[in-house]
Every structure is written in structure tokens, then in C-alpha cells.
């Protein structure tokens, strides 16, 4: 943790009094209406500049021309089957990305809607893998104010009138939303973000005598695996009347029956008013999705109290032929401040016609006494209970475990949101307070830490109810079938706590509550029978999936998140290596389940052939022993490795990263059953790497192509990045083997480590840092920012350092001095590659980029090495370039990386969650940060026997039966 008060001299990054009048802050300082001091801030009248995307150089384009041709052909082929390629650099969104994002709505895994800092609802991700970036401008909050005597009236949309999403007031728009009162300038209104909450303060706009706070709350609550899955959000308006006259204030929420894009025009949508318990009432908007996707139902609602009355307008349209029109609706609110109570009795509307936009409105009205205050609460929910992937599998979302699959679930969701949001806030504040109140931490770090978590909602997450799968499979036992649709051989070994028995399980097809989930196949790939083998090669029947996922009635479902909204691959593992610290810290059961999924995948084989685009050669989709790059795109869990640029079975970082993550999670949680479950896959993953030791020095060598997460940056021979990961994996595997009682394997790993470490240092250490690789290319001596990734995990897991303290600090100082400080004085983060002469390595696109998540990882490594000041200076560059007002506008859409001139690549990306690696490093006890008194490798005694990794049947069977000796943490086992 930070050991000194080196940050006391720094003022708050954005003191709230510079944005809001002190009197207003004091006035709203009750019921959480005032934003916290530690929040990201933006004025509503700020310009949302268009972001600049990267472009390749002429030489890079020449080198990639063949790849580009093959990728173009692949993208077109996928489109011909109605599918989107996982990587498509050719298609551009009609809505150009801008610096307009804010805190997204809802919990995790049930679809997401983002909300810009100026109030617009945008970035729609209701359907898996599809993101509609454009705002739906009919979705707005508005305010109508009249005072006793009728002398003063105000009516305004609560969003700035000069908004590029609104369009021009051309002929034909006079009946649509341009007819509303877009009167807000935003000059005296501010947005404050501390995920999962946000505050918008209207400091006398539009009424100078009315202060308004809108508080946005979503149920993202660490360790709460129920409410964190709910697709709902609450908007709490606090009204403070500073005038001498009583004011009638009506707040209005309007909503289009749309899931983004042009979906509102597809027709057959229906709106329906409802009245629920506890004063909750509103409108249901039933949306019939196109292309056979499952339907979606929205609920917009407000809560009626003694002082607040709620009314609705179930239907209005945006064109002249609508009855009523948007203009009519607005006129009614200006005149009366509410709708007719009879509207609750009209029942479902007629289905909309194609080309017609169906909207609804909910109004909540209250009288606010002179110098009085009032609270009005709205809620939004969207219920899309089924997830359907393009190739046919359908699943129930996690929240259906508690709310069912009925369209009426949306009513229960908004009801529970409006009745529980205060408890949610208490839990959120209890979680965040220790960080926010830590005076040793810089202010920018506090809110950036929490705000980077936006990705776990807006990053295309899917959370399904696996217990529903189990129930189905119990009633219909899994069968091994032969058909032309399968050529997947899955070999799984799972050791129980006694360590004496292996069972097998399959990752094959699933069933839903109506029919088999798989209802379509990929006709372009030849397939053969599904086979199950035990480690000795005998064909046997698989066990049911419920055995695999039985967690003693503590099932938390199965979780997916995208690499990024532009790279549509689920749980990309080389990137999860950086991002997983967030899940481990906040939702550890999800993290362990993801590791179990990959452990299962390690022991599986998918013999279907895939064309790899970089070389144009064909290869096997999934090789046994290789960690997959991802869990798939259009058929996750069943068709892994959607990434097809390179053959990732030849990558050198995936298997070590799997071993390192598994050991870190095992050490952090002390979950012995998890360790026993995944141990066979750990051994297999380590054995698989033997083939990449070309010269017998027990080091893995890279093969002269980009065979790791930097997939345009070629590596020759031994590399600093992959070699360091391999050394760390040898130590982690040895430690885990020792703690699980597999002494033979622990010896083997130690023997390899003792041989590989000096070879690594001899080939790469140059007296100051480790060279990029042992080749002879013009960048072989480059300074790679990420060269100590293995040491990062070693220290994070409480293991002994890979190298002596002098070498570790020497490397980090070199990275700090060159990769960080030589780039605009440290105000952009750490560039991936830097020549020793102080010039950026421009070998390829990625060598010259600054990767946000890697920079956070480097900063975490610095913290673990006792270099706190350098660590926060390094990470602050990401804040300055990405989140500050002087930066490029990447807030709530942090990209994979940017160039030194601020051009981004891949917005809304997974890797920046690595900032939680910094928090993990800060939270580690001092005893762990210091070198352990007893090096765990010293406890492994090497027998005279000679051996590498063994490949006999005992490989995945030999686990000691002494699991009872473990305490709360596997780190403290002393068997």
C-alpha cells in the first residue's frame, strides 16, 4: 500500500466548488443529493468533440495488404450469413464517436444503455454483440415549473439545446421533438460521475429560484450476485425552492419504443400503462425485435407519494399523422403539468405500423414550498430474458432466476428498484468509502478507479442463469450423439477433493425450457461426431453439466464480457489477464467460474478447420492443451477461438497467463476445491509449452511472428514479455503443485525454473533492462513497457520475486524514464516500445501505441516494487490524456490505446480494468509485499531422477488426498 503522504501537496483534481455554487452544495447536502467531492466532473455546455481514430502508416499498410484482402473477404462472407465478423475494420458507425459518454445504466449482463454526460441515452447493447451508438433523442427528462400567481413559468428539456443529436429544425419536424422546449444552455449545470452513480446539478436552470439534483443509481454492488444482475436504474430528483412563492414542478420522462438505431421503425410494437404496488405506476413498452431475436420490454415508472402524483401518456408519435403528436404531448404538459388519470385505463395500444415511432411518457408532479425541498423518483427497466446467439443457442439471463421470463418482469424490476435504491446506495457507499477517504491517494485515482468499472456494464456483458441449464439437463440426461454437425473432441479431467478420481464432462450443446437451444449450424465448416475420451483414450459417456457446475446451492451463473465493442469476442483471455483483477476483487465467484471455463477448454479439442488470415493457411480451431484466445463470438462455449488472424495455439503467452491467473485466484481466495478442479488443466497447459523449447534450455522461444497479445509486433527467439511470463508460470505451477500435494510435478517445475532463469538473464539482460527479444532485428534492444508482466503476477500472488531487487527496480526506472517521461513529460502513459536512444519504436502499429491497460499494469508492478510515486505518475498519464478536461475525451469509453498524437484505437475496451491491479497492489498486506521469509521454491526438494514434464496417465490424476490441511488461504499451507 502507499506508505507515505506524498500526495498531500496535491489539491483535489476538480474541487466541486469550482463547478457548483457553495450555497447550492449546502442546500442539496441531504439524502445523497449532493455529489461527492471525489467525482469526475463536466459542465453540460461542454463541447463533445469528435474523437480521432488511428490510421496505419504507408509502410504498415503495405505489410498488411494481404491480411487486409483476406479479412475483407472474410467479413463479406460472414455478412452473407447474417453474421458480424468479430473484427471488422471496414465498417464504420454512422454516428461518429465523440467525447459525450457518461455512466451507463443497469447491472451486469442483462444488456446495457449508456447515458451521456449531457443526458442523452445512447450506446445501446441489448442484443449480444450488437452496439447501436447513436442516441435516441426522444428519450429525455424534462421539467415544467409554475409558481403561485402564474407570473413565472418554465418548460425545458433537461439537456442542452445545442445538441448535435437533435438535428436541424427542418420542415416536417414541427410535430416531433424539435417542437419541445430545448431551452437549457447548460452553463450553470454540471455532471458528476462516480460509477455506478452519477449526479446532474441544475444550478438555477431553467428556473433561477429552483435548484435541481438528478441522481442516477444502478445496482452494481460488489459481492451481491443477485441485484448486480438487474437491468434497471433509478433517477432521483431532489428539488430545492429558493424562491418566496410555492412552485408546482412537473418532471417528465419520455421514452421511445426502441432498442437503438432504426429499431423503432420496424413495427408491431405495443405500449401499455400499468399501476403496481406501493404507488409505482408507469408504462410498459413491448418491443418486437427484428430477425427473430427475443423480444424486449421496457418499463418507465415513477413513485407516487403523499406529495407526488403520477400520470402517464401511453402513446404519442413523432410525425404529423400521430394522435397525439410529440408537439401535442408537450403542449399538454405546458398547460396542465400532468396527463389525464383516465390514461391508466386505456389498455394496450394498437401495434405500431412499420415506419411509425411509438413513444410513451410518465409525469410526476409535486408542490415545493418556499425554501422547501421535495424528492421525486423515476425508474427505468428493460426485460430481455433470453439471450440468443447468432448460431442458435439460447439462454436465460441471470436476473430471470429471480424475476422469471414473463414480460411483466419489467414491472417488478421498476417496483423493486424504486423501493430498494436507498439500500443499494448504502451498500455502494460502504464499498467506496475506504478508498474515497484515503488521504494518501490522489483524487484523480479515486474516481478513475471506480469509473473504469463502467466496462463491466457497458462492455457487452452477458450473465446467464446456469442453474436453469442444470435443471433442464437433470430431466433430460446428456447424450453423446453422432451427427454431421460436430467434430469436437473434449477431454476433461476433474479431480475431486480426495484426489483419487477423475470425471469427465462436456461443453457441448444445451437445452432450453422449450426445445434444444441449438437450432442452427454453420454450414461452411465440416464436422464429425462429438467424442468424449478419458485420459487413457477410452471412449466413454459424458456426465451431465449439472455435476460440473454444482456449487452447493451457491450458483452464480455463467458470465461473458467482450474484449471491446469493436472486437466482438467473449472473454478474450490474453486481455482478461489484465482486466481480471477487477472481477477477482469485486465478484470473485464470477472470476473463478471464468477460470473453470478456460480450464475445461484447455482439455478440449475442436477439430474443425479454420483459415488463419495473416498467412492464409488452414489450421485446427482448438488444439488440446492450448488455452483458447476467447470463448467464441456467435456460439460461445461451444465454438471457441473466434479470433482467426493468427493460430493462437502457437501463441506463447496464453498458457502461462492461464497458470498465473489460476494461481493468483487460488492464493487470493484460498478456495481449495477450485484449485483441485482446475489442476489437471494447469498441468496440461504447462506440458503443452514443452514444444516451444527449441534448444533445451527450458525457456520458450517465440517463432518470428506476433505470437502473443501484441499481435502485430513480431518476436524472434526468447522475448522479455513471454519469457518473463513463462518463468513466473513455472514458479506458480510449482507452488500450486506443492500446495495440492503433487510433489513430482513441483520438482519438475522447479528444475525447469532453475535452468530457465539464468538462461533468460544471459540472453536478455543488458545491465539496465531486458531486451525486447534475443533476435537481431532493429528493435531487439527496444525497451518494452510490459516486460515485467510475469513479475507483476508473481508479486501479486505473494510469491518470491523472479529477479533480484536491483534488476526489478532498474527495469522499472528505465521504463519510467524512457517509455513514460519522454512522452510529453509523462502526461500520456507508457508507450509500448522505446529505443534506447529515446525514440519511440515505430516497428509496427502496436509498438508505437500507448496501451491504457498495460500502463496501469506497469504502475501496479511499480507499487509492488515500492515505487509508489513513479507508479502514480505513470498512471496519471492515462487520466490526463483520457479523462481530464485537457485530454482527448475518452471518458467512459477508454480505448485499448492511443498514439502520441492522441488518435485512439478500439474504444470501450476491456484491458483498462487493469487499474484494479493497482488497487490490488495497494491492498496487499505488507508481509506479502515484502519477500516471503521462506521461498516456496526452497521447500521443493529435487530428487535425483531426471525428467521433464511427464506425459503418462498420472498427469491429471496424481493429486494428494491431504486437502484437509488447508486453512483459509492456500498461501499458508504447511503440509
Coordinates of C-alpha atoms in Angstrom, one line a residue, residues 7-535:
X7 CA 0.1 13.2 -2.3
X8 CA -0.9 15.6 0.4
X9 CA 0.5 18.5 -1.6
X10 CA -1.9 17.9 -4.4
X11 CA -5.2 19.7 -4.4
X12 CA -8.4 18.0 -5.4
X13 CA -8.4 17.2 -9.1
X14 CA -11.7 19.1 -9.6
X15 CA -12.9 20.8 -6.4
X16 CA -16.7 20.8 -6.6
X17 CA -16.9 24.5 -5.6
X18 CA -15.3 25.3 -8.9
X19 CA -18.3 23.8 -10.6
X20 CA -21.2 24.4 -8.2
X21 CA -22.0 27.3 -6.0
X22 CA -21.2 26.6 -2.4
X23 CA -24.7 27.6 -1.4
X24 CA -26.2 25.1 -3.8
X25 CA -23.9 22.3 -2.4
X26 CA -25.1 23.1 1.1
X27 CA -28.7 23.2 0.0
X28 CA -28.5 19.8 -1.6
X29 CA -26.4 18.2 1.2
X30 CA -29.1 15.8 2.3
X31 CA -30.3 12.4 1.1
X32 CA -27.2 11.9 -1.1
X33 CA -28.4 14.7 -3.5
X34 CA -25.1 16.5 -3.5
X35 CA -22.3 14.9 -5.5
X36 CA -19.3 13.7 -3.5
X37 CA -16.0 15.6 -3.6
X38 CA -14.3 12.7 -5.3
X39 CA -16.1 12.7 -8.6
X40 CA -15.4 13.2 -12.3
X41 CA -17.0 16.5 -13.5
X42 CA -18.1 18.1 -16.7
X43 CA -20.2 21.1 -17.5
X44 CA -23.3 20.4 -19.6
X45 CA -22.4 23.1 -22.1
X46 CA -19.0 21.5 -22.8
X47 CA -18.4 20.6 -26.4
X48 CA -18.3 16.9 -27.2
X49 CA -15.5 16.9 -29.7
X50 CA -15.4 14.1 -32.4
X51 CA -12.7 11.6 -31.5
X52 CA -9.8 10.9 -33.8
X53 CA -9.3 7.3 -34.9
X54 CA -5.8 5.9 -35.6
X55 CA -4.6 5.2 -39.1
X56 CA -1.8 3.0 -40.2
X57 CA 1.3 4.3 -41.9
X58 CA 2.0 3.7 -45.6
X59 CA 4.6 1.1 -44.8
X60 CA 2.3 -0.7 -42.3
X61 CA -0.4 -0.7 -44.9
X62 CA 1.9 -2.3 -47.4
X63 CA 2.9 -5.0 -44.9
X64 CA -0.8 -5.7 -44.1
X65 CA -2.2 -5.6 -47.6
X66 CA -2.6 -9.4 -48.0
X67 CA -4.1 -9.6 -44.5
X68 CA -6.5 -6.8 -45.4
X69 CA -7.7 -8.6 -48.6
X70 CA -8.3 -11.8 -46.7
X71 CA -10.1 -10.0 -43.9
X72 CA -12.3 -8.1 -46.4
X73 CA -13.3 -11.4 -47.9
X74 CA -14.0 -13.0 -44.5
X75 CA -16.1 -10.0 -43.4
X76 CA -18.2 -10.2 -46.5
X77 CA -18.6 -14.0 -46.2
X78 CA -19.8 -13.6 -42.6
X79 CA -22.2 -10.9 -43.6
X80 CA -23.7 -13.1 -46.3
X81 CA -24.8 -15.5 -43.5
X82 CA -26.2 -12.7 -41.4
X83 CA -23.3 -12.6 -39.0
X84 CA -20.9 -9.9 -37.9
X85 CA -17.2 -10.7 -38.1
X86 CA -15.5 -10.5 -34.7
X87 CA -13.1 -7.9 -36.1
X88 CA -14.3 -5.7 -38.9
X89 CA -12.1 -2.7 -39.6
X90 CA -14.0 -1.8 -42.7
X91 CA -17.5 -0.9 -41.4
X92 CA -17.9 2.4 -39.7
X93 CA -20.8 3.6 -37.5
X94 CA -22.9 6.3 -38.9
X95 CA -22.6 8.1 -35.5
X96 CA -19.0 9.2 -35.2
X97 CA -17.7 8.6 -31.7
X98 CA -17.5 11.8 -29.6
X99 CA -16.4 12.9 -26.1
X100 CA -20.0 12.6 -24.9
X101 CA -20.2 9.4 -22.7
X102 CA -21.2 9.1 -19.1
X103 CA -22.1 6.4 -16.5
X104 CA -24.0 3.5 -18.1
X105 CA -27.3 2.2 -16.7
X106 CA -28.2 -1.1 -15.0
X107 CA -26.3 -4.0 -13.6
X108 CA -24.1 -6.5 -15.3
X109 CA -25.0 -9.0 -18.0
X110 CA -28.6 -8.0 -19.0
X111 CA -27.9 -5.6 -21.8
X112 CA -26.9 -2.1 -21.3
X113 CA -27.7 1.5 -22.1
X114 CA -25.2 4.3 -21.6
X115 CA -26.1 7.9 -20.7
X116 CA -24.1 10.8 -22.0
X117 CA -23.0 13.5 -19.6
X118 CA -25.5 15.8 -21.2
X119 CA -28.3 13.4 -20.5
X120 CA -28.8 11.5 -23.8
X121 CA -29.4 7.8 -23.8
X122 CA -27.0 6.1 -26.2
X123 CA -24.7 3.1 -26.8
X124 CA -27.5 0.5 -26.9
X125 CA -26.3 -3.0 -26.3
X126 CA -29.5 -5.0 -25.7
X127 CA -28.7 -7.8 -28.2
X128 CA -25.5 -9.8 -27.8
X129 CA -22.6 -8.3 -29.6
X130 CA -24.6 -5.5 -31.2
X131 CA -24.0 -1.9 -30.2
X132 CA -26.1 1.0 -31.5
X133 CA -24.0 4.1 -30.7
X134 CA -26.4 6.8 -31.7
X135 CA -28.6 8.5 -29.1
X136 CA -32.4 8.1 -29.2
X137 CA -33.2 11.8 -28.7
X138 CA -36.9 11.2 -27.8
X139 CA -35.7 9.7 -24.6
X140 CA -35.4 12.7 -22.3
X141 CA -36.2 14.1 -18.9
X142 CA -38.0 17.5 -19.0
X143 CA -39.2 20.0 -16.4
X144 CA -42.3 22.2 -16.2
X145 CA -42.5 24.9 -13.4
X146 CA -45.2 27.3 -12.5
X147 CA -45.5 29.4 -9.4
X148 CA -48.4 30.8 -7.4
X149 CA -49.8 33.8 -9.1
X150 CA -48.9 32.4 -12.5
X151 CA -46.3 35.1 -13.2
X152 CA -43.4 32.8 -13.8
X153 CA -43.5 29.6 -16.0
X154 CA -40.7 27.5 -17.3
X155 CA -40.7 24.5 -19.6
X156 CA -37.5 22.9 -20.8
X157 CA -35.9 19.6 -21.8
X158 CA -33.2 18.9 -19.2
X159 CA -30.5 18.7 -21.8
X160 CA -28.6 21.4 -23.7
X161 CA -30.5 22.7 -26.7
X162 CA -27.4 22.8 -28.9
X163 CA -27.0 19.1 -29.3
X164 CA -25.7 17.5 -32.5
X165 CA -28.0 14.5 -32.0
X166 CA -31.1 16.7 -32.2
X167 CA -30.6 17.6 -35.9
X168 CA -31.9 20.7 -37.7
X169 CA -35.4 22.0 -37.4
X170 CA -36.3 21.3 -40.9
X171 CA -39.8 21.2 -42.4
X172 CA -41.8 18.2 -41.2
X173 CA -40.1 18.2 -37.7
X174 CA -42.5 20.7 -36.2
X175 CA -44.6 17.9 -34.8
X176 CA -41.6 15.9 -33.5
X177 CA -39.2 16.5 -30.7
X178 CA -37.7 19.8 -32.1
X179 CA -41.1 21.3 -31.1
X180 CA -40.1 20.8 -27.5
X181 CA -38.5 23.4 -25.3
X182 CA -34.8 22.9 -25.8
X183 CA -34.1 26.0 -23.7
X184 CA -31.3 24.8 -21.4
X185 CA -27.9 26.4 -22.1
X186 CA -26.0 24.1 -19.6
X187 CA -23.9 27.0 -18.5
X188 CA -24.9 26.6 -14.9
X189 CA -25.5 22.8 -14.9
X190 CA -22.9 20.2 -14.2
X191 CA -22.4 16.4 -14.4
X192 CA -20.6 14.4 -11.7
X193 CA -19.7 10.7 -12.1
X194 CA -18.6 8.2 -9.6
X195 CA -19.7 4.8 -11.0
X196 CA -22.2 3.3 -10.5
X197 CA -23.8 6.6 -9.7
X198 CA -24.0 10.0 -11.4
X199 CA -25.3 13.4 -10.4
X200 CA -26.6 16.2 -12.7
X201 CA -27.0 19.5 -10.9
X202 CA -29.1 22.2 -12.5
X203 CA -28.0 25.3 -10.5
X204 CA -30.8 27.6 -11.3
X205 CA -31.6 26.3 -14.8
X206 CA -34.2 26.8 -16.2
X207 CA -35.7 28.5 -13.1
X208 CA -33.2 30.7 -11.3
X209 CA -35.0 30.1 -8.0
X210 CA -35.1 26.3 -8.3
X211 CA -32.1 24.0 -7.6
X212 CA -32.4 20.6 -9.1
X213 CA -30.3 17.5 -8.5
X214 CA -30.8 14.3 -10.6
X215 CA -29.1 11.3 -9.1
X216 CA -28.7 8.2 -11.3
X217 CA -28.3 4.9 -9.4
X218 CA -27.6 1.5 -10.8
X219 CA -27.4 -1.8 -8.8
X220 CA -23.7 -2.5 -9.3
X221 CA -22.9 -3.9 -5.8
X222 CA -19.7 -5.9 -5.2
X223 CA -20.3 -9.5 -3.9
X224 CA -24.1 -9.1 -4.5
X225 CA -24.7 -11.6 -7.2
X226 CA -28.4 -11.1 -7.4
X227 CA -29.1 -7.4 -7.6
X228 CA -25.9 -6.7 -9.6
X229 CA -27.6 -8.6 -12.4
X230 CA -30.7 -6.5 -12.6
X231 CA -31.4 -4.4 -15.8
X232 CA -32.7 -1.3 -14.1
X233 CA -31.7 2.2 -12.9
X234 CA -33.3 4.8 -10.7
X235 CA -33.3 8.6 -11.2
X236 CA -33.9 10.5 -8.0
X237 CA -34.7 14.2 -8.4
X238 CA -34.2 16.5 -5.5
X239 CA -35.9 19.9 -5.8
X240 CA -35.0 22.9 -3.6
X241 CA -37.1 26.0 -3.9
X242 CA -35.1 29.1 -3.0
X243 CA -38.0 31.5 -4.0
X244 CA -40.7 33.2 -2.0
X245 CA -43.5 31.5 -3.9
X246 CA -44.7 28.0 -3.9
X247 CA -43.8 26.2 -7.0
X248 CA -45.6 23.4 -8.9
X249 CA -42.9 21.2 -10.5
X250 CA -43.7 18.5 -13.0
X251 CA -40.9 16.2 -14.2
X252 CA -41.4 14.2 -17.4
X253 CA -39.7 11.1 -18.7
X254 CA -40.3 10.3 -22.4
X255 CA -39.2 7.1 -24.0
X256 CA -39.3 5.7 -27.5
X257 CA -40.2 2.0 -28.1
X258 CA -36.7 1.3 -29.5
X259 CA -33.5 -0.6 -28.8
X260 CA -31.4 1.9 -30.7
X261 CA -30.6 2.6 -34.3
X262 CA -33.7 2.4 -36.5
X263 CA -35.4 -0.4 -34.5
X264 CA -38.3 1.8 -33.6
X265 CA -39.4 1.8 -37.2
X266 CA -39.8 -2.0 -37.6
X267 CA -43.4 -2.1 -36.5
X268 CA -45.6 -4.3 -34.2
X269 CA -44.5 -2.5 -31.1
X270 CA -47.1 -2.0 -28.3
X271 CA -47.3 0.3 -25.3
X272 CA -49.4 -0.4 -22.2
X273 CA -50.0 1.6 -18.9
X274 CA -49.7 -0.1 -15.6
X275 CA -50.3 0.5 -11.9
X276 CA -48.3 -1.6 -9.4
X277 CA -48.0 -1.7 -5.6
X278 CA -46.6 1.0 -3.3
X279 CA -47.5 3.9 -5.6
X280 CA -45.4 2.7 -8.5
X281 CA -47.0 3.3 -11.9
X282 CA -45.9 3.9 -15.5
X283 CA -45.9 2.4 -19.0
X284 CA -44.7 -0.9 -20.4
X285 CA -43.2 -0.7 -23.9
X286 CA -43.2 -4.1 -25.6
X287 CA -40.6 -4.1 -28.4
X288 CA -40.7 -6.8 -31.0
X289 CA -37.2 -7.2 -32.3
X290 CA -36.3 -8.0 -35.8
X291 CA -34.6 -11.0 -37.3
X292 CA -36.1 -13.4 -34.8
X293 CA -34.3 -12.0 -31.8
X294 CA -36.1 -12.4 -28.4
X295 CA -38.5 -9.5 -27.5
X296 CA -37.6 -6.7 -25.1
X297 CA -40.0 -5.0 -22.7
X298 CA -39.2 -1.6 -21.2
X299 CA -40.8 -0.1 -18.1
X300 CA -40.7 3.6 -17.3
X301 CA -42.2 4.4 -13.9
X302 CA -42.4 6.9 -11.1
X303 CA -43.3 6.6 -7.5
X304 CA -46.5 8.3 -6.2
X305 CA -46.3 9.6 -2.6
X306 CA -48.3 11.9 -0.4
X307 CA -46.8 14.9 -2.2
X308 CA -46.1 13.4 -5.7
X309 CA -48.8 12.5 -8.2
X310 CA -48.0 10.3 -11.2
X311 CA -49.8 10.4 -14.6
X312 CA -49.0 8.8 -18.0
X313 CA -49.4 9.2 -21.7
X314 CA -49.1 5.6 -23.0
X315 CA -48.7 6.6 -26.7
X316 CA -47.6 9.5 -28.8
X317 CA -45.8 9.8 -32.1
X318 CA -43.2 11.9 -33.7
X319 CA -44.9 12.6 -37.0
X320 CA -47.9 14.7 -38.2
X321 CA -50.2 11.8 -38.6
X322 CA -49.8 10.6 -35.0
X323 CA -52.5 11.0 -32.4
X324 CA -51.3 12.6 -30.3
X325 CA -48.0 14.0 -31.6
X326 CA -44.9 14.9 -29.6
X327 CA -46.0 18.5 -30.0
X328 CA -49.4 17.8 -28.6
X329 CA -47.9 16.0 -25.6
X330 CA -45.6 18.9 -24.9
X331 CA -48.4 21.4 -25.1
X332 CA -50.5 19.4 -22.6
X333 CA -47.6 19.4 -20.1
X334 CA -47.0 23.1 -20.5
X335 CA -50.7 23.8 -19.9
X336 CA -51.6 21.3 -17.2
X337 CA -48.3 19.9 -15.9
X338 CA -49.8 16.4 -16.0
X339 CA -51.8 13.9 -18.1
X340 CA -55.4 12.7 -17.6
X341 CA -55.8 10.0 -15.0
X342 CA -58.1 8.1 -17.3
X343 CA -55.0 7.2 -19.4
X344 CA -54.3 4.3 -16.9
X345 CA -57.4 2.6 -18.1
X346 CA -56.8 2.6 -21.9
X347 CA -55.1 -0.9 -22.0
X348 CA -52.5 -2.0 -24.6
X349 CA -52.2 0.2 -27.7
X350 CA -52.6 -1.0 -31.3
X351 CA -49.4 -2.4 -32.7
X352 CA -47.3 0.3 -34.4
X353 CA -47.0 0.3 -38.2
X354 CA -43.7 0.0 -40.0
X355 CA -42.1 3.4 -40.2
X356 CA -44.0 4.7 -37.2
X357 CA -42.3 5.7 -33.9
X358 CA -44.2 4.8 -30.8
X359 CA -43.3 6.8 -27.6
X360 CA -44.6 7.0 -24.0
X361 CA -44.4 9.5 -21.2
X362 CA -44.6 9.4 -17.4
X363 CA -45.1 12.6 -15.4
X364 CA -44.5 13.2 -11.7
X365 CA -45.8 16.4 -10.2
X366 CA -45.2 18.0 -6.8
X367 CA -45.7 21.3 -5.0
X368 CA -42.5 22.6 -3.4
X369 CA -43.0 25.2 -0.7
X370 CA -40.9 28.4 -0.4
X371 CA -37.4 27.4 0.9
X372 CA -38.7 23.8 0.9
X373 CA -37.4 20.6 -0.6
X374 CA -39.0 17.6 -2.4
X375 CA -37.9 14.3 -3.8
X376 CA -39.3 12.6 -7.0
X377 CA -38.1 9.2 -8.1
X378 CA -38.3 7.6 -11.5
X379 CA -37.1 4.1 -12.6
X380 CA -36.3 2.5 -15.9
X381 CA -36.0 -1.2 -16.5
X382 CA -35.6 -3.4 -19.6
X383 CA -36.5 -7.0 -19.6
X384 CA -34.9 -9.2 -22.3
X385 CA -35.0 -12.5 -20.6
X386 CA -33.5 -14.7 -23.3
X387 CA -30.1 -14.3 -25.0
X388 CA -30.0 -15.7 -28.5
X389 CA -26.7 -16.1 -30.2
X390 CA -26.5 -16.0 -34.0
X391 CA -25.7 -19.6 -34.5
X392 CA -28.7 -20.7 -32.5
X393 CA -28.0 -21.2 -28.8
X394 CA -30.5 -19.5 -26.4
X395 CA -30.0 -18.9 -22.7
X396 CA -31.9 -17.3 -19.9
X397 CA -30.3 -14.2 -18.4
X398 CA -29.2 -14.3 -14.8
X399 CA -31.9 -12.0 -13.4
X400 CA -34.6 -14.4 -14.6
X401 CA -33.6 -16.7 -11.8
X402 CA -35.3 -14.2 -9.5
X403 CA -37.9 -12.5 -11.8
X404 CA -38.8 -15.1 -14.3
X405 CA -39.2 -14.7 -18.1
X406 CA -42.6 -13.0 -18.3
X407 CA -42.9 -9.7 -20.0
X408 CA -44.4 -8.4 -16.7
X409 CA -41.0 -8.9 -15.0
X410 CA -40.2 -5.3 -16.0
X411 CA -43.0 -4.1 -13.7
X412 CA -41.4 -5.9 -10.8
X413 CA -38.0 -4.6 -11.7
X414 CA -39.0 -1.0 -11.6
X415 CA -41.0 -1.5 -8.4
X416 CA -38.1 -3.1 -6.6
X417 CA -35.7 -0.5 -7.9
X418 CA -37.9 2.3 -6.5
X419 CA -38.3 0.6 -3.2
X420 CA -34.7 -0.6 -2.7
X421 CA -32.4 2.1 -4.2
X422 CA -31.6 3.6 -0.8
X423 CA -30.2 0.3 0.4
X424 CA -28.3 0.0 -2.8
X425 CA -26.7 3.4 -2.2
X426 CA -25.8 2.4 1.4
X427 CA -24.0 -0.6 0.1
X428 CA -22.2 1.3 -2.6
X429 CA -21.1 4.0 -0.2
X430 CA -19.8 1.4 2.3
X431 CA -17.8 -0.2 -0.5
X432 CA -16.3 3.0 -1.9
X433 CA -15.7 5.0 1.3
X434 CA -12.4 3.4 2.3
X435 CA -10.9 4.4 -1.0
X436 CA -12.5 7.8 -1.2
X437 CA -11.5 8.7 2.4
X438 CA -7.9 7.6 2.0
X439 CA -5.9 10.8 2.1
X440 CA -2.8 9.2 0.8
X441 CA -4.3 8.6 -2.6
X442 CA -4.5 11.3 -5.3
X443 CA -8.0 12.5 -6.1
X444 CA -7.9 11.6 -9.8
X445 CA -7.0 8.0 -8.9
X446 CA -10.0 7.6 -6.7
X447 CA -12.7 8.4 -9.2
X448 CA -10.9 6.9 -12.1
X449 CA -10.6 3.7 -10.3
X450 CA -14.4 3.4 -9.9
X451 CA -15.3 4.9 -13.2
X452 CA -13.2 2.5 -15.2
X453 CA -15.6 -0.2 -13.9
X454 CA -18.1 1.2 -16.4
X455 CA -16.9 -1.6 -18.7
X456 CA -18.4 -4.3 -16.6
X457 CA -21.8 -2.9 -17.6
X458 CA -21.2 -1.2 -21.0
X459 CA -18.6 -3.7 -22.3
X460 CA -21.2 -6.0 -23.8
X461 CA -21.6 -8.3 -20.8
X462 CA -23.8 -11.3 -20.7
X463 CA -24.7 -13.1 -17.4
X464 CA -26.8 -16.3 -17.8
X465 CA -28.6 -18.5 -15.3
X466 CA -26.6 -21.8 -15.4
X467 CA -28.9 -23.4 -12.8
X468 CA -31.6 -23.2 -15.4
X469 CA -29.4 -25.3 -17.7
X470 CA -28.7 -27.7 -14.9
X471 CA -32.4 -28.2 -14.2
X472 CA -33.0 -28.9 -17.8
X473 CA -30.2 -31.4 -18.0
X474 CA -31.3 -33.3 -14.9
X475 CA -34.6 -34.0 -16.6
X476 CA -33.0 -34.9 -19.9
X477 CA -29.6 -36.6 -19.4
X478 CA -26.9 -35.6 -21.7
X479 CA -26.2 -37.9 -24.6
X480 CA -23.2 -38.4 -26.8
X481 CA -24.6 -38.2 -30.3
X482 CA -23.2 -38.5 -33.7
X483 CA -24.2 -36.1 -36.4
X484 CA -22.7 -34.2 -39.3
X485 CA -22.7 -31.1 -37.2
X486 CA -20.0 -31.9 -34.7
X487 CA -16.3 -32.6 -34.8
X488 CA -15.5 -31.6 -31.3
X489 CA -13.4 -33.9 -29.1
X490 CA -13.5 -32.8 -25.4
X491 CA -11.2 -34.4 -22.9
X492 CA -11.7 -33.2 -19.4
X493 CA -10.3 -34.4 -16.1
X494 CA -11.6 -33.2 -12.9
X495 CA -10.1 -34.4 -9.6
X496 CA -12.3 -34.4 -6.5
X497 CA -11.2 -33.3 -3.1
X498 CA -9.9 -36.8 -2.3
X499 CA -7.7 -36.5 -5.4
X500 CA -8.3 -40.1 -6.5
X501 CA -11.0 -39.9 -9.1
X502 CA -11.4 -38.2 -12.5
X503 CA -14.7 -37.4 -14.0
X504 CA -15.5 -36.2 -17.5
X505 CA -17.8 -33.5 -18.6
X506 CA -18.7 -31.9 -21.9
X507 CA -19.1 -28.4 -23.1
X508 CA -21.5 -29.4 -25.9
X509 CA -25.0 -28.3 -26.7
X510 CA -27.5 -27.1 -24.2
X511 CA -31.3 -27.2 -23.9
X512 CA -33.7 -24.5 -23.0
X513 CA -37.1 -24.9 -21.4
X514 CA -38.9 -25.3 -24.7
X515 CA -36.5 -27.1 -27.1
X516 CA -32.9 -27.7 -27.9
X517 CA -31.0 -24.4 -27.8
X518 CA -29.0 -25.2 -30.9
X519 CA -31.3 -24.6 -33.8
X520 CA -28.8 -23.6 -36.5
X521 CA -25.4 -24.6 -37.6
X522 CA -22.5 -23.3 -39.6
X523 CA -22.8 -24.9 -42.9
X524 CA -19.4 -23.7 -44.0
X525 CA -17.4 -25.9 -41.7
X526 CA -17.2 -29.6 -42.0
X527 CA -17.9 -31.5 -38.8
X528 CA -17.7 -35.1 -37.5
X529 CA -19.0 -36.9 -34.4
X530 CA -18.7 -35.5 -30.9
X531 CA -16.3 -37.7 -28.9
X532 CA -15.5 -37.9 -25.3
X533 CA -12.3 -39.5 -24.1
X534 CA -10.8 -40.2 -20.8
X535 CA -7.1 -39.5 -20.3

